[in-house]
mmCIF file of N, CA and C in Angstrom:
data_model
loop_
_atom_site.group_PDB
_atom_site.id
_atom_site.type_symbol
_atom_site.label_atom_id
_atom_site.label_comp_id
_atom_site.label_asym_id
_atom_site.label_seq_id
_atom_site.Cartn_x
_atom_site.Cartn_y
_atom_site.Cartn_z
ATOM 1 N N ALA A 1 0.812 -1.172 0.048
ATOM 2 C CA ALA A 1 0.136 -0.003 0.011
ATOM 3 C C ALA A 1 0.859 1.286 0.035
ATOM 4 N N CYS A 2 0.390 2.287 -0.762
ATOM 5 C CA CYS A 2 1.195 3.412 -0.803
ATOM 6 C C CYS A 2 0.433 4.495 -0.054
ATOM 7 N N VAL A 3 1.290 5.191 0.862
ATOM 8 C CA VAL A 3 0.547 6.060 1.747
ATOM 9 C C VAL A 3 1.414 7.505 1.233
ATOM 10 N N VAL A 4 0.484 8.320 0.909
ATOM 11 C CA VAL A 4 0.852 9.749 0.527
ATOM 12 C C VAL A 4 0.224 10.779 1.472
ATOM 13 N N PHE A 5 1.170 11.324 2.143
ATOM 14 C CA PHE A 5 0.825 12.595 3.264
ATOM 15 C C PHE A 5 0.857 13.876 2.409
ATOM 16 N N ILE A 6 -0.364 14.517 2.233
ATOM 17 C CA ILE A 6 -0.405 15.779 1.639
ATOM 18 C C ILE A 6 -1.154 16.839 2.741
ATOM 19 N N MET A 7 -0.152 17.729 2.942
ATOM 20 C CA MET A 7 -0.930 18.776 3.790
ATOM 21 C C MET A 7 -1.597 19.792 3.112
ATOM 22 N N ASP A 8 -2.723 20.366 3.456
ATOM 23 C CA ASP A 8 -3.403 21.452 2.687
ATOM 24 C C ASP A 8 -2.742 22.649 2.686
ATOM 25 N N ALA A 9 -3.089 23.493 1.815
ATOM 26 C CA ALA A 9 -2.156 24.758 1.529
ATOM 27 C C ALA A 9 -2.508 25.855 2.738
ATOM 28 N N SER A 10 -3.694 25.787 3.480
ATOM 29 C CA SER A 10 -3.661 26.541 4.749
ATOM 30 C C SER A 10 -2.730 26.238 5.974
ATOM 31 N N LYS A 11 -2.690 24.793 5.856
ATOM 32 C CA LYS A 11 -1.989 24.201 6.986
ATOM 33 C C LYS A 11 -0.289 24.649 6.771
ATOM 34 N N ILE A 12 0.140 24.439 5.467
ATOM 35 C CA ILE A 12 1.403 24.675 5.244
ATOM 36 C C ILE A 12 1.746 26.201 5.441
ATOM 37 N N GLN A 13 0.860 26.978 4.948
ATOM 38 C CA GLN A 13 1.063 28.445 5.202
ATOM 39 C C GLN A 13 0.969 28.778 6.807
ATOM 40 N N GLU A 14 0.253 28.089 7.583
ATOM 41 C CA GLU A 14 0.346 28.284 9.082
ATOM 42 C C GLU A 14 1.630 27.984 9.596
ATOM 43 N N GLU A 15 2.193 26.854 9.224
ATOM 44 C CA GLU A 15 3.337 26.233 9.610
ATOM 45 C C GLU A 15 4.529 27.399 9.004
ATOM 46 N N LYS A 16 4.423 27.731 7.874
ATOM 47 C CA LYS A 16 5.390 28.675 7.369
ATOM 48 C C LYS A 16 5.482 30.000 8.136
ATOM 49 N N ASP A 17 4.275 30.568 8.603
ATOM 50 C CA ASP A 17 4.089 31.807 9.354
ATOM 51 C C ASP A 17 4.708 31.637 10.904
ATOM 52 N N ALA A 18 4.548 30.231 11.388
ATOM 53 C CA ALA A 18 5.013 30.035 12.629
ATOM 54 C C ALA A 18 6.541 29.811 12.637
ATOM 55 N N PHE A 19 6.968 29.098 11.631
ATOM 56 C CA PHE A 19 8.525 29.105 11.424
ATOM 57 C C PHE A 19 9.261 30.355 11.395
ATOM 58 N N ALA A 20 8.623 31.543 10.543
ATOM 59 C CA ALA A 20 8.933 32.741 10.348
ATOM 60 C C ALA A 20 9.105 33.598 11.627
ATOM 61 N N ALA A 21 7.944 33.479 12.352
ATOM 62 C CA ALA A 21 8.026 34.171 13.786
ATOM 63 C C ALA A 21 8.931 33.511 14.608
ATOM 64 N N SER A 22 9.344 32.344 14.554
ATOM 65 C CA SER A 22 10.090 31.737 15.484
ATOM 66 C C SER A 22 11.611 32.037 15.226
ATOM 67 N N GLN A 23 11.998 32.611 14.197
ATOM 68 C CA GLN A 23 13.514 32.989 13.810
ATOM 69 C C GLN A 23 13.723 34.286 14.750
ATOM 70 N N THR A 24 15.093 34.143 15.138
ATOM 71 C CA THR A 24 15.516 35.360 15.768
ATOM 72 C C THR A 24 16.625 36.081 14.971
ATOM 73 N N PRO A 25 16.365 37.219 14.476
ATOM 74 C CA PRO A 25 15.096 38.097 14.409
ATOM 75 C C PRO A 25 14.055 37.492 13.463
ATOM 76 N N ALA A 26 12.621 37.696 13.748
ATOM 77 C CA ALA A 26 11.625 37.220 13.070
ATOM 78 C C ALA A 26 11.683 37.471 11.602
ATOM 79 N N ILE A 27 11.671 36.441 10.614
ATOM 80 C CA ILE A 27 11.657 36.916 9.072
ATOM 81 C C ILE A 27 10.411 37.066 8.518
ATOM 82 N N GLU A 28 10.391 37.434 7.382
ATOM 83 C CA GLU A 28 9.026 37.448 6.617
ATOM 84 C C GLU A 28 8.798 35.958 6.305
ATOM 85 N N PRO A 29 7.389 35.593 6.524
ATOM 86 C CA PRO A 29 7.149 34.284 6.004
ATOM 87 C C PRO A 29 6.945 34.146 4.458
ATOM 88 N N CYS A 30 7.136 32.841 4.041
ATOM 89 C CA CYS A 30 7.146 32.421 2.568
ATOM 90 C C CYS A 30 5.633 32.647 2.136
ATOM 91 N N THR A 31 5.298 33.195 1.133
ATOM 92 C CA THR A 31 3.960 33.256 0.770
ATOM 93 C C THR A 31 3.676 32.553 -0.419
ATOM 94 N N ASN A 32 4.566 31.722 -1.153
ATOM 95 C CA ASN A 32 4.627 31.204 -2.361
ATOM 96 C C ASN A 32 3.741 29.798 -2.252
ATOM 97 N N SER A 33 2.515 29.877 -2.520
ATOM 98 C CA SER A 33 1.689 28.525 -2.410
ATOM 99 C C SER A 33 2.349 27.263 -3.310
ATOM 100 N N SER A 34 3.415 27.438 -4.124
ATOM 101 C CA SER A 34 3.953 26.501 -4.813
ATOM 102 C C SER A 34 4.986 25.744 -3.985
ATOM 103 N N CYS A 35 5.621 26.464 -3.071
ATOM 104 C CA CYS A 35 6.552 26.059 -2.195
ATOM 105 C C CYS A 35 5.850 25.188 -0.911
ATOM 106 N N LYS A 36 6.383 24.170 -0.900
ATOM 107 C CA LYS A 36 5.728 23.122 0.172
ATOM 108 C C LYS A 36 6.715 23.067 1.421
ATOM 109 N N PHE A 37 7.787 23.713 1.536
ATOM 110 C CA PHE A 37 8.837 23.627 2.661
ATOM 111 C C PHE A 37 8.422 24.581 3.625
ATOM 112 N N THR A 38 7.963 24.038 4.714
ATOM 113 C CA THR A 38 7.558 25.003 5.931
ATOM 114 C C THR A 38 8.675 25.637 6.621
ATOM 115 N N GLY A 39 10.077 25.454 6.323
ATOM 116 C CA GLY A 39 11.166 25.995 6.836
ATOM 117 C C GLY A 39 11.781 26.973 5.996
ATOM 118 N N CYS A 40 11.003 27.420 4.883
ATOM 119 C CA CYS A 40 11.438 28.328 3.731
ATOM 120 C C CYS A 40 12.017 29.737 4.333
ATOM 121 N N THR A 41 13.021 30.269 3.960
ATOM 122 C CA THR A 41 13.538 31.448 4.473
ATOM 123 C C THR A 41 13.630 32.448 3.241
ATOM 124 N N CYS A 42 12.848 32.200 2.132
ATOM 125 C CA CYS A 42 12.642 33.052 1.039
ATOM 126 C C CYS A 42 11.981 34.399 1.183
ATOM 127 N N GLY A 43 10.967 34.176 2.168
ATOM 128 C CA GLY A 43 10.052 35.296 2.456
ATOM 129 C C GLY A 43 8.930 35.525 1.171
ATOM 130 N N ASN A 44 8.474 36.784 0.965
ATOM 131 C CA ASN A 44 7.625 36.852 -0.195
ATOM 132 C C ASN A 44 8.225 36.814 -1.519
ATOM 133 N N LYS A 45 9.639 36.738 -1.527
ATOM 134 C CA LYS A 45 10.227 36.618 -2.899
ATOM 135 C C LYS A 45 10.490 35.244 -3.399
ATOM 136 N N CYS A 46 10.024 34.199 -2.530
ATOM 137 C CA CYS A 46 10.210 32.808 -2.877
ATOM 138 C C CYS A 46 9.750 32.283 -4.537
ATOM 139 N N GLY A 47 10.749 31.824 -5.071
ATOM 140 C CA GLY A 47 10.508 31.325 -6.376
ATOM 141 C C GLY A 47 10.451 29.872 -6.523
ATOM 142 N N CYS A 48 10.546 29.209 -5.294
ATOM 143 C CA CYS A 48 10.739 27.567 -5.323
ATOM 144 C C CYS A 48 9.444 27.077 -5.845
ATOM 145 N N ASN A 49 9.606 25.898 -6.738
ATOM 146 C CA ASN A 49 8.605 25.245 -7.344
ATOM 147 C C ASN A 49 7.946 25.996 -8.388
ATOM 148 N N LEU A 50 8.424 27.113 -8.893
ATOM 149 C CA LEU A 50 7.682 27.734 -9.802
ATOM 150 C C LEU A 50 8.291 27.360 -11.233
ATOM 151 N N PRO A 51 7.390 27.429 -12.270
ATOM 152 C CA PRO A 51 7.930 26.975 -13.447
ATOM 153 C C PRO A 51 9.090 27.996 -13.972
ATOM 154 N N LYS A 52 9.992 27.534 -14.551
ATOM 155 C CA LYS A 52 11.247 28.127 -14.791
ATOM 156 C C LYS A 52 11.017 29.487 -15.628
ATOM 157 N N ASP A 53 10.052 29.569 -16.518
ATOM 158 C CA ASP A 53 9.806 30.793 -17.130
ATOM 159 C C ASP A 53 9.133 31.754 -16.257
ATOM 160 N N ALA A 54 8.328 31.380 -15.281
ATOM 161 C CA ALA A 54 7.730 32.256 -14.416
ATOM 162 C C ALA A 54 8.834 32.889 -13.370
ATOM 163 N N ALA A 55 9.734 32.082 -13.054
ATOM 164 C CA ALA A 55 10.896 32.385 -12.122
ATOM 165 C C ALA A 55 11.875 33.664 -12.887
ATOM 166 N N ALA A 56 12.019 33.173 -14.025
ATOM 167 C CA ALA A 56 12.792 34.070 -15.075
ATOM 168 C C ALA A 56 12.290 35.223 -15.263
ATOM 169 N N ALA A 57 10.959 35.362 -15.326
ATOM 170 C CA ALA A 57 10.260 36.573 -15.465
ATOM 171 C C ALA A 57 10.342 37.570 -14.455
ATOM 172 N N ASN A 58 10.564 37.038 -13.305
ATOM 173 C CA ASN A 58 10.582 38.035 -12.185
ATOM 174 C C ASN A 58 11.944 37.702 -11.504
ATOM 175 N N GLU A 59 12.832 38.540 -11.698
ATOM 176 C CA GLU A 59 14.454 38.570 -11.273
ATOM 177 C C GLU A 59 14.344 38.674 -9.627
ATOM 178 N N GLU A 60 13.358 39.405 -9.071
ATOM 179 C CA GLU A 60 13.341 39.279 -7.561
ATOM 180 C C GLU A 60 13.103 38.041 -6.994
ATOM 181 N N LEU A 61 12.756 37.039 -7.630
ATOM 182 C CA LEU A 61 12.454 35.888 -6.887
ATOM 183 C C LEU A 61 13.719 35.119 -6.642
ATOM 184 N N THR A 62 13.696 34.375 -5.489
ATOM 185 C CA THR A 62 14.756 33.694 -4.953
ATOM 186 C C THR A 62 14.537 32.374 -4.593
ATOM 187 N N SER A 63 15.529 31.456 -4.293
ATOM 188 C CA SER A 63 15.246 29.904 -3.893
ATOM 189 C C SER A 63 16.450 29.775 -2.798
ATOM 190 N N CYS A 64 15.906 29.500 -1.757
ATOM 191 C CA CYS A 64 16.923 29.357 -0.626
ATOM 192 C C CYS A 64 17.454 27.896 -0.625
ATOM 193 N N ASP A 65 18.737 27.455 -0.136
ATOM 194 C CA ASP A 65 19.215 26.322 -0.122
ATOM 195 C C ASP A 65 18.354 25.281 0.559
ATOM 196 N N PRO A 66 17.987 25.641 1.783
ATOM 197 C CA PRO A 66 16.975 24.664 2.673
ATOM 198 C C PRO A 66 15.860 24.118 1.638
ATOM 199 N N CYS A 67 15.298 25.045 0.826
ATOM 200 C CA CYS A 67 14.343 24.678 -0.159
ATOM 201 C C CYS A 67 14.863 23.571 -1.027
ATOM 202 N N ALA A 68 15.925 23.904 -1.661
ATOM 203 C CA ALA A 68 16.600 23.173 -2.696
ATOM 204 C C ALA A 68 16.877 21.788 -1.933
ATOM 205 N N GLU A 69 17.435 21.648 -0.735
ATOM 206 C CA GLU A 69 17.771 20.476 -0.072
ATOM 207 C C GLU A 69 16.440 19.679 0.170
ATOM 208 N N PHE A 70 15.356 20.278 0.688
ATOM 209 C CA PHE A 70 14.056 19.751 0.747
ATOM 210 C C PHE A 70 13.580 18.905 -0.433
ATOM 211 N N LYS A 71 13.524 19.587 -1.560
ATOM 212 C CA LYS A 71 13.107 19.334 -2.783
ATOM 213 C C LYS A 71 13.796 18.173 -3.273
ATOM 214 N N ALA A 72 15.195 18.148 -3.229
ATOM 215 C CA ALA A 72 16.077 17.079 -3.635
ATOM 216 C C ALA A 72 15.586 15.683 -2.844
ATOM 217 N N LYS A 73 15.628 15.896 -1.426
ATOM 218 C CA LYS A 73 15.200 15.000 -0.536
ATOM 219 C C LYS A 73 13.852 14.227 -0.897
ATOM 220 N N LYS A 74 12.881 15.112 -1.139
ATOM 221 C CA LYS A 74 11.603 14.429 -1.781
ATOM 222 C C LYS A 74 11.499 13.715 -2.843
ATOM 223 N N GLN A 75 12.473 14.174 -3.854
ATOM 224 C CA GLN A 75 12.396 13.542 -4.982
ATOM 225 C C GLN A 75 13.176 12.274 -5.037
ATOM 226 N N ALA A 76 14.072 12.257 -4.065
ATOM 227 C CA ALA A 76 14.857 10.929 -3.911
ATOM 228 C C ALA A 76 14.155 10.011 -3.021
ATOM 229 N N GLU A 77 13.164 10.433 -2.294
ATOM 230 C CA GLU A 77 12.324 9.636 -1.616
ATOM 231 C C GLU A 77 11.138 8.962 -2.610
ATOM 232 N N ALA A 78 10.734 9.976 -3.420
ATOM 233 C CA ALA A 78 9.749 9.357 -4.432
ATOM 234 C C ALA A 78 10.343 8.298 -5.444
ATOM 235 N N ALA A 79 11.673 8.646 -5.663
ATOM 236 C CA ALA A 79 12.287 7.695 -6.801
ATOM 237 C C ALA A 79 12.646 6.419 -6.088
ATOM 238 N N SER A 80 12.912 6.288 -4.949
ATOM 239 C CA SER A 80 13.298 5.196 -4.072
ATOM 240 C C SER A 80 11.872 4.426 -3.874
ATOM 241 N N SER A 81 10.980 5.135 -3.465
ATOM 242 C CA SER A 81 9.457 4.283 -3.454
ATOM 243 C C SER A 81 9.091 3.798 -4.717
ATOM 244 N N ALA A 82 9.115 4.622 -5.926
ATOM 245 C CA ALA A 82 8.875 4.052 -7.144
ATOM 246 C C ALA A 82 9.565 2.886 -7.644
ATOM 247 N N ALA A 83 11.077 2.859 -7.147
ATOM 248 C CA ALA A 83 11.783 1.779 -7.594
ATOM 249 C C ALA A 83 11.487 0.561 -6.809
ATOM 250 N N ALA A 84 10.897 0.554 -5.395
ATOM 251 C CA ALA A 84 10.620 -0.287 -4.729
ATOM 252 C C ALA A 84 9.186 -1.025 -5.120
ATOM 253 N N LYS A 85 8.479 -0.517 -5.949
ATOM 254 C CA LYS A 85 7.321 -1.100 -6.534
ATOM 255 C C LYS A 85 7.633 -2.165 -7.468
#
């Protein structure tokens, strides 16, 4: 059986807001709904998980290293679970 855990967008945003507020000093929370990483440090300029053309069109967008590491980990988990089938 395959178990997929998907958090809804409002829950993810709540966790992003809590993470941002918990930082010292507090940081601006990530507001990108395409970014699923609750520990994102990009703030309102997050370009994580956006199509390359959308990110390229807005030079202000950034992607933080923790987001990239999280995405790579999730892709590796998906690949290993797919290989195990």
